[in-house]
PDB file of C-alpha atoms in Angstrom:
ATOM      1  CA  THR A 212      82.250 -19.605  20.162  1.00 60.00           C
ATOM      2  CA  PRO A 213      85.301 -20.863  18.267  1.00 70.00           C
ATOM      3  CA  TRP A 214      85.494 -24.650  17.872  1.00 71.00           C
ATOM      4  CA  ARG A 215      81.957 -25.108  19.215  1.00 69.00           C
ATOM      5  CA  PRO A 216      79.617 -25.290  16.238  1.00 65.00           C
ATOM      6  CA  LYS A 217      76.614 -26.094  18.430  1.00 68.00           C
ATOM      7  CA  SER A 218      76.765 -22.606  19.912  1.00 67.00           C
ATOM      8  CA  ASP A 219      76.315 -21.110  16.430  1.00 74.00           C
ATOM      9  CA  ALA A 220      72.843 -22.602  16.012  1.00 75.00           C
ATOM     10  CA  ARG A 221      71.049 -20.138  18.274  1.00 73.00           C
ATOM     11  CA  ILE A 222      72.519 -16.987  16.757  1.00 77.00           C
ATOM     12  CA  GLU A 223      72.056 -18.344  13.236  1.00 80.00           C
ATOM     13  CA  ARG A 224      68.395 -19.028  14.039  1.00 80.00           C
ATOM     14  CA  ASP A 225      67.973 -15.519  15.459  1.00 81.00           C
ATOM     15  CA  ILE A 226      69.510 -14.038  12.315  1.00 85.00           C
ATOM     16  CA  GLY A 227      67.158 -16.199  10.251  1.00 86.00           C
ATOM     17  CA  ILE A 228      64.127 -14.949  12.210  1.00 86.00           C
ATOM     18  CA  VAL A 229      65.132 -11.298  11.705  1.00 90.00           C
ATOM     19  CA  SER A 230      65.815 -11.930   8.000  1.00 92.00           C
ATOM     20  CA  ASP A 231      62.399 -13.582   7.597  1.00 92.00           C
ATOM     21  CA  GLY A 232      60.730 -10.699   9.428  1.00 92.00           C
ATOM     22  CA  ALA A 233      62.455  -8.087   7.258  1.00 95.00           C
ATOM     23  CA  ARG A 234      61.550 -10.071   4.136  1.00 95.00           C
ATOM     24  CA  SER A 235      57.914 -10.203   5.258  1.00 95.00           C
ATOM     25  CA  ASN A 236      57.883  -6.440   5.882  1.00 95.00           C
ATOM     26  CA  LEU A 237      59.327  -5.755   2.429  1.00 95.00           C
ATOM     27  CA  THR A 238      56.907  -8.150   0.731  1.00 95.00           C
ATOM     28  CA  GLN A 239      53.853  -6.740   2.500  1.00 94.00           C
ATOM     29  CA  SER A 240      54.857  -3.142   1.820  1.00 94.00           C
ATOM     30  CA  GLY A 241      56.097  -3.611  -1.740  1.00 93.00           C
ATOM     31  CA  LEU A 242      59.216  -1.563  -1.017  1.00 93.00           C
ATOM     32  CA  SER A 243      62.532  -2.440  -2.660  1.00 91.00           C
ATOM     33  CA  HIS A 244      65.451  -4.205  -1.035  1.00 92.00           C
ATOM     34  CA  ALA A 245      67.086  -0.802  -0.517  1.00 91.00           C
ATOM     35  CA  PHE A 246      64.790  -0.402   2.512  1.00 94.00           C
ATOM     36  CA  TRP A 247      65.919  -3.637   4.232  1.00 95.00           C
ATOM     37  CA  PRO A 248      67.641  -1.864   7.164  1.00 95.00           C
ATOM     38  CA  PHE A 249      64.380  -0.112   8.043  1.00 96.00           C
ATOM     39  CA  ALA A 250      62.370  -3.313   7.553  1.00 96.00           C
ATOM     40  CA  ALA A 251      64.682  -5.264   9.868  1.00 96.00           C
ATOM     41  CA  GLN A 252      64.701  -2.506  12.506  1.00 96.00           C
ATOM     42  CA  HIS A 253      60.894  -2.281  12.378  1.00 96.00           C
ATOM     43  CA  PHE A 254      60.557  -6.052  12.772  1.00 95.00           C
ATOM     44  CA  CYS A 255      62.944  -6.175  15.743  1.00 93.00           C
ATOM     45  CA  HIS A 256      61.282  -3.253  17.491  1.00 94.00           C
ATOM     46  CA  SER A 257      57.780  -4.630  16.918  1.00 92.00           C
ATOM     47  CA  THR A 258      58.828  -8.028  18.211  1.00 89.00           C
ATOM     48  CA  ASN A 259      60.491  -6.555  21.308  1.00 89.00           C
ATOM     49  CA  THR A 260      57.433  -4.490  22.187  1.00 90.00           C
ATOM     50  CA  THR A 261      54.699  -7.072  21.541  1.00 83.00           C
ATOM     51  CA  ILE A 262      55.986 -10.633  22.051  1.00 76.00           C
ATOM     52  CA  PRO A 263      56.973 -11.895  25.524  1.00 70.00           C
ATOM     53  CA  TYR A 264      60.216 -13.805  26.042  1.00 63.00           C
ATOM     54  CA  ASN A 265      60.258 -17.433  24.892  1.00 59.00           C
ATOM     55  CA  SER A 266      56.610 -17.418  23.916  1.00 56.00           C
ATOM     56  CA  GLY A 267      56.474 -17.187  20.157  1.00 56.00           C
ATOM     57  CA  TYR A 268      52.942 -15.812  20.539  1.00 54.00           C
ATOM     58  CA  PRO A 269      51.678 -12.232  20.250  1.00 52.00           C
ATOM     59  CA  LEU A 270      50.931 -10.477  23.508  1.00 47.00           C
ATOM     60  CA  ALA A 271      47.159 -10.696  22.906  1.00 51.00           C
ATOM     61  CA  ASN A 272      47.288 -14.487  23.390  1.00 58.00           C
ATOM     62  CA  MET A 273      49.454 -14.467  26.516  1.00 59.00           C
ATOM     63  CA  PRO A 274      48.250 -14.834  30.083  1.00 64.00           C
ATOM     64  CA  PRO A 275      48.207 -11.711  32.257  1.00 63.00           C
ATOM     65  CA  GLY A 276      51.573 -10.824  33.689  1.00 69.00           C
ATOM     66  CA  SER A 277      53.582 -11.814  30.607  1.00 74.00           C
ATOM     67  CA  LYS A 278      56.401  -9.362  29.992  1.00 82.00           C
ATOM     68  CA  THR A 279      57.842  -8.212  26.704  1.00 83.00           C
ATOM     69  CA  PRO A 280      61.586  -7.551  26.323  1.00 86.00           C
ATOM     70  CA  TRP A 281      60.753  -3.825  26.265  1.00 91.00           C
ATOM     71  CA  TYR A 282      58.922  -4.090  29.595  1.00 88.00           C
ATOM     72  CA  THR A 283      61.720  -6.161  31.120  1.00 87.00           C
ATOM     73  CA  ARG A 284      64.292  -3.524  30.237  1.00 90.00           C
ATOM     74  CA  PHE A 285      62.331  -0.301  30.885  1.00 91.00           C
ATOM     75  CA  HIS A 286      59.716  -1.479  33.443  1.00 91.00           C
ATOM     76  CA  SER A 287      56.902   0.015  31.376  1.00 90.00           C
ATOM     77  CA  ASP A 288      54.968  -0.972  28.276  1.00 88.00           C
ATOM     78  CA  TRP A 289      55.769   0.597  24.917  1.00 91.00           C
ATOM     79  CA  ASN A 290      53.527   3.632  24.469  1.00 90.00           C
ATOM     80  CA  GLY A 291      54.710   4.845  21.070  1.00 90.00           C
ATOM     81  CA  PRO A 292      53.153   4.154  17.676  1.00 90.00           C
ATOM     82  CA  SER A 293      52.776   0.530  16.585  1.00 91.00           C
ATOM     83  CA  TYR A 294      51.873   0.473  12.907  1.00 93.00           C
ATOM     84  CA  PRO A 295      52.738  -1.847  10.018  1.00 94.00           C
ATOM     85  CA  PHE A 296      55.852  -1.156   7.972  1.00 96.00           C
ATOM     86  CA  GLY A 297      55.197   0.581   4.666  1.00 94.00           C
ATOM     87  CA  ILE A 298      51.714   1.987   5.273  1.00 95.00           C
ATOM     88  CA  GLU A 299      50.668   5.326   3.833  1.00 94.00           C
ATOM     89  CA  VAL A 300      50.742   8.198   6.296  1.00 95.00           C
ATOM     90  CA  HIS A 301      50.412  11.955   5.888  1.00 94.00           C
ATOM     91  CA  PHE A 302      53.009  14.235   7.430  1.00 93.00           C
ATOM     92  CA  LYS A 303      53.505  17.954   7.783  1.00 91.00           C
ATOM     93  CA  THR A 304      55.645  19.216   4.922  1.00 88.00           C
ATOM     94  CA  PRO A 305      59.040  20.286   6.319  1.00 87.00           C
ATOM     95  CA  ALA A 306      60.093  23.897   5.777  1.00 85.00           C
ATOM     96  CA  ASN A 307      63.057  22.911   3.589  1.00 85.00           C
ATOM     97  CA  PHE A 308      60.802  21.238   0.951  1.00 84.00           C
ATOM     98  CA  GLU A 309      60.094  23.194  -2.222  1.00 83.00           C
ATOM     99  CA  THR A 310      56.381  23.973  -2.236  1.00 82.00           C
ATOM    100  CA  LEU A 311      54.096  26.416  -3.939  1.00 83.00           C
ATOM    101  CA  LYS A 312      52.029  28.912  -1.982  1.00 85.00           C
ATOM    102  CA  PHE A 313      48.759  26.957  -2.185  1.00 88.00           C
ATOM    103  CA  ASP A 314      50.136  23.421  -1.904  1.00 86.00           C
ATOM    104  CA  ALA A 315      48.703  21.250   0.848  1.00 86.00           C
ATOM    105  CA  LYS A 316      50.413  21.588   4.207  1.00 89.00           C
ATOM    106  CA  THR A 317      50.744  17.805   4.454  1.00 90.00           C
ATOM    107  CA  GLN A 318      51.885  15.214   1.988  1.00 91.00           C
ATOM    108  CA  PRO A 319      51.620  11.448   1.677  1.00 92.00           C
ATOM    109  CA  GLY A 320      54.526   9.354   2.819  1.00 92.00           C
ATOM    110  CA  ILE A 321      55.530   5.817   3.719  1.00 95.00           C
ATOM    111  CA  TYR A 322      55.960   4.870   7.379  1.00 95.00           C
ATOM    112  CA  LEU A 323      59.292   3.135   8.002  1.00 95.00           C
ATOM    113  CA  GLY A 324      59.199   2.881  11.798  1.00 95.00           C
ATOM    114  CA  VAL A 325      60.079   4.840  14.894  1.00 95.00           C
ATOM    115  CA  PHE A 326      63.356   6.646  15.502  1.00 95.00           C
ATOM    116  CA  LEU A 327      65.048   5.598  18.734  1.00 93.00           C
ATOM    117  CA  GLN A 328      67.859   7.622  20.258  1.00 92.00           C
ATOM    118  CA  PRO A 329      70.906   5.755  21.635  1.00 93.00           C
ATOM    119  CA  GLY A 330      69.811   3.633  24.572  1.00 91.00           C
ATOM    120  CA  CYS A 331      66.421   2.993  22.901  1.00 90.00           C
ATOM    121  CA  ILE A 332      65.088   6.346  24.045  1.00 90.00           C
ATOM    122  CA  PHE A 333      61.960   7.334  22.141  1.00 92.00           C
ATOM    123  CA  LYS A 334      61.480  11.091  21.781  1.00 93.00           C
ATOM    124  CA  GLY A 335      58.355  10.950  19.631  1.00 92.00           C
ATOM    125  CA  GLU A 336      59.992  10.794  16.195  1.00 93.00           C
ATOM    126  CA  CYS A 337      58.910   8.589  13.292  1.00 94.00           C
ATOM    127  CA  ILE A 338      60.843   7.704  10.151  1.00 95.00           C
ATOM    128  CA  VAL A 339      59.016   8.403   6.888  1.00 95.00           C
ATOM    129  CA  THR A 340      59.871   8.825   3.230  1.00 92.00           C
ATOM    130  CA  PRO A 341      57.778  11.013   0.915  1.00 91.00           C
ATOM    131  CA  LEU A 342      55.640   8.972  -1.472  1.00 89.00           C
ATOM    132  CA  SER A 343      56.631  11.341  -4.291  1.00 86.00           C
ATOM    133  CA  ASP A 344      60.278  10.257  -3.852  1.00 86.00           C
ATOM    134  CA  LEU A 345      59.368   6.694  -4.838  1.00 84.00           C
ATOM    135  CA  SER A 346      58.051   7.667  -8.266  1.00 76.00           C
ATOM    136  CA  GLY A 347      61.075   6.298 -10.118  1.00 67.00           C
ATOM    137  CA  ARG A 348      63.068   9.490 -10.337  1.00 64.00           C
ATOM    138  CA  GLU A 349      66.816   9.101 -10.364  1.00 58.00           C
ATOM    139  CA  ARG A 350      67.629  10.523  -6.945  1.00 66.00           C
ATOM    140  CA  SER A 351      67.411   8.461  -3.804  1.00 81.00           C
ATOM    141  CA  PRO A 352      64.346   8.828  -1.594  1.00 86.00           C
ATOM    142  CA  ARG A 353      64.684  11.232   1.311  1.00 86.00           C
ATOM    143  CA  ILE A 354      64.492   9.607   4.733  1.00 90.00           C
ATOM    144  CA  LEU A 355      62.959  11.995   7.251  1.00 89.00           C
ATOM    145  CA  ARG A 356      62.625  12.095  11.016  1.00 90.00           C
ATOM    146  CA  ILE A 357      59.242  13.644  11.731  1.00 90.00           C
ATOM    147  CA  ARG A 358      57.691  14.389  15.117  1.00 91.00           C
ATOM    148  CA  GLN A 359      54.921  11.916  15.897  1.00 89.00           C
ATOM    149  CA  GLU A 360      52.459  14.790  16.353  1.00 90.00           C
ATOM    150  CA  GLU A 361      53.114  15.866  12.750  1.00 91.00           C
ATOM    151  CA  VAL A 362      52.271  12.441  11.298  1.00 91.00           C
ATOM    152  CA  ARG A 363      48.681  11.389  10.647  1.00 92.00           C
ATOM    153  CA  PHE A 364      48.244   7.630  10.838  1.00 91.00           C
ATOM    154  CA  PRO A 365      45.246   5.841   9.323  1.00 90.00           C
ATOM    155  CA  GLU A 366      42.604   4.125  11.409  1.00 88.00           C
ATOM    156  CA  LYS A 367      43.506   0.566  12.459  1.00 83.00           C
ATOM    157  CA  ASP A 368      41.190  -0.984   9.837  1.00 83.00           C
ATOM    158  CA  ALA A 369      42.183   1.341   6.996  1.00 88.00           C
ATOM    159  CA  PHE A 370      45.854   0.541   6.363  1.00 92.00           C
ATOM    160  CA  VAL A 371      46.929   1.124   2.762  1.00 91.00           C
ATOM    161  CA  PHE A 372      50.216  -0.093   1.272  1.00 92.00           C
ATOM    162  CA  PRO A 373      50.498   2.216  -1.770  1.00 91.00           C
ATOM    163  CA  VAL A 374      53.777   0.854  -3.141  1.00 89.00           C
ATOM    164  CA  LYS A 375      52.466  -2.724  -3.041  1.00 91.00           C
ATOM    165  CA  ALA A 376      49.193  -1.628  -4.664  1.00 89.00           C
ATOM    166  CA  ALA A 377      51.086   0.154  -7.459  1.00 87.00           C
ATOM    167  CA  LYS A 378      53.282  -2.901  -8.096  1.00 87.00           C
ATOM    168  CA  ASP A 379      50.214  -5.162  -8.153  1.00 87.00           C
ATOM    169  CA  ASN A 380      48.511  -2.833 -10.658  1.00 86.00           C
ATOM    170  CA  VAL A 381      51.566  -2.941 -12.922  1.00 84.00           C
ATOM    171  CA  GLN A 382      51.593  -6.759 -12.749  1.00 83.00           C
ATOM    172  CA  GLN A 383      47.887  -6.896 -13.639  1.00 82.00           C
ATOM    173  CA  LEU A 384      48.450  -4.571 -16.610  1.00 83.00           C
ATOM    174  CA  LYS A 385      51.339  -6.706 -17.837  1.00 81.00           C
ATOM    175  CA  LEU A 386      49.210  -9.835 -17.536  1.00 79.00           C
ATOM    176  CA  ALA A 387      46.275  -8.188 -19.319  1.00 78.00           C
ATOM    177  CA  ASN A 388      48.591  -6.990 -22.118  1.00 78.00           C
ATOM    178  CA  ALA A 389      50.089 -10.472 -22.498  1.00 75.00           C
ATOM    179  CA  GLN A 390      46.619 -12.006 -22.738  1.00 72.00           C
ATOM    180  CA  MET A 391      45.536  -9.364 -25.232  1.00 70.00           C
ATOM    181  CA  LEU A 392      48.615 -10.029 -27.385  1.00 69.00           C
ATOM    182  CA  GLU A 393      47.805 -13.757 -27.358  1.00 71.00           C
ATOM    183  CA  GLN A 394      44.318 -12.978 -28.681  1.00 66.00           C
ATOM    184  CA  PHE A 395      45.481 -10.383 -31.234  1.00 59.00           C
ATOM    185  CA  PRO A 396      46.374 -12.829 -34.084  1.00 58.00           C
ATOM    186  CA  LYS A 397      42.935 -14.430 -33.782  1.00 57.00           C
ATOM    187  CA  VAL A 398      41.216 -11.056 -33.949  1.00 52.00           C
ATOM    188  CA  ILE A 399      42.899  -9.969 -37.174  1.00 54.00           C
ATOM    189  CA  GLY A 400      42.786 -13.448 -38.754  1.00 55.00           C
ATOM    190  CA  LEU A 401      46.506 -14.249 -38.818  1.00 55.00           C
ATOM    191  CA  THR A 402      46.223 -17.700 -37.286  1.00 54.00           C
ATOM    192  CA  GLY A 403      45.751 -19.482 -40.612  1.00 54.00           C
ATOM    193  CA  GLU A 404      42.475 -20.925 -39.428  1.00 56.00           C
ATOM    194  CA  ASN A 405      39.381 -20.557 -41.628  1.00 51.00           C
TER     195      ASN A 405
END
């Protein structure tokens, strides 16, 4: 509201919460900042379907009868997929992808969330990007809408974040190389010590 700075505090805090949630999704998944719109959308949707109004606690810790924003609006609980942002999934290869005759009929991808039609209508579509598109090639990754039935999600205890794992492996290699280079002068006797 113009000339009322106190009214800005609530919206600024809400923006901060969404920004923190998107940042957490990106950090956990290892995806680049280019995926922030998907990370923010995933955070907002997950929050609206699992955390009751004014609670600050996940639904599992709430007393019976607590209602999420999704339930309040649609008078039913969310019944679509609820998976972490950035996990590895396998999806049916679309017909327009270039494949060889004996290639697998599915391919690994990264789960970016659910696709909601205008009015928050869920028609069973998930948003994924092929894992092969994140290999550092020059073109942008393809963002696909895939029917939920054509996506294979991992078991609840077997979530894998492949982009984060790859980044962690690169960091470990860099650290190991740096430590090896520190030791190299000692190995070949260039330190001047006898």
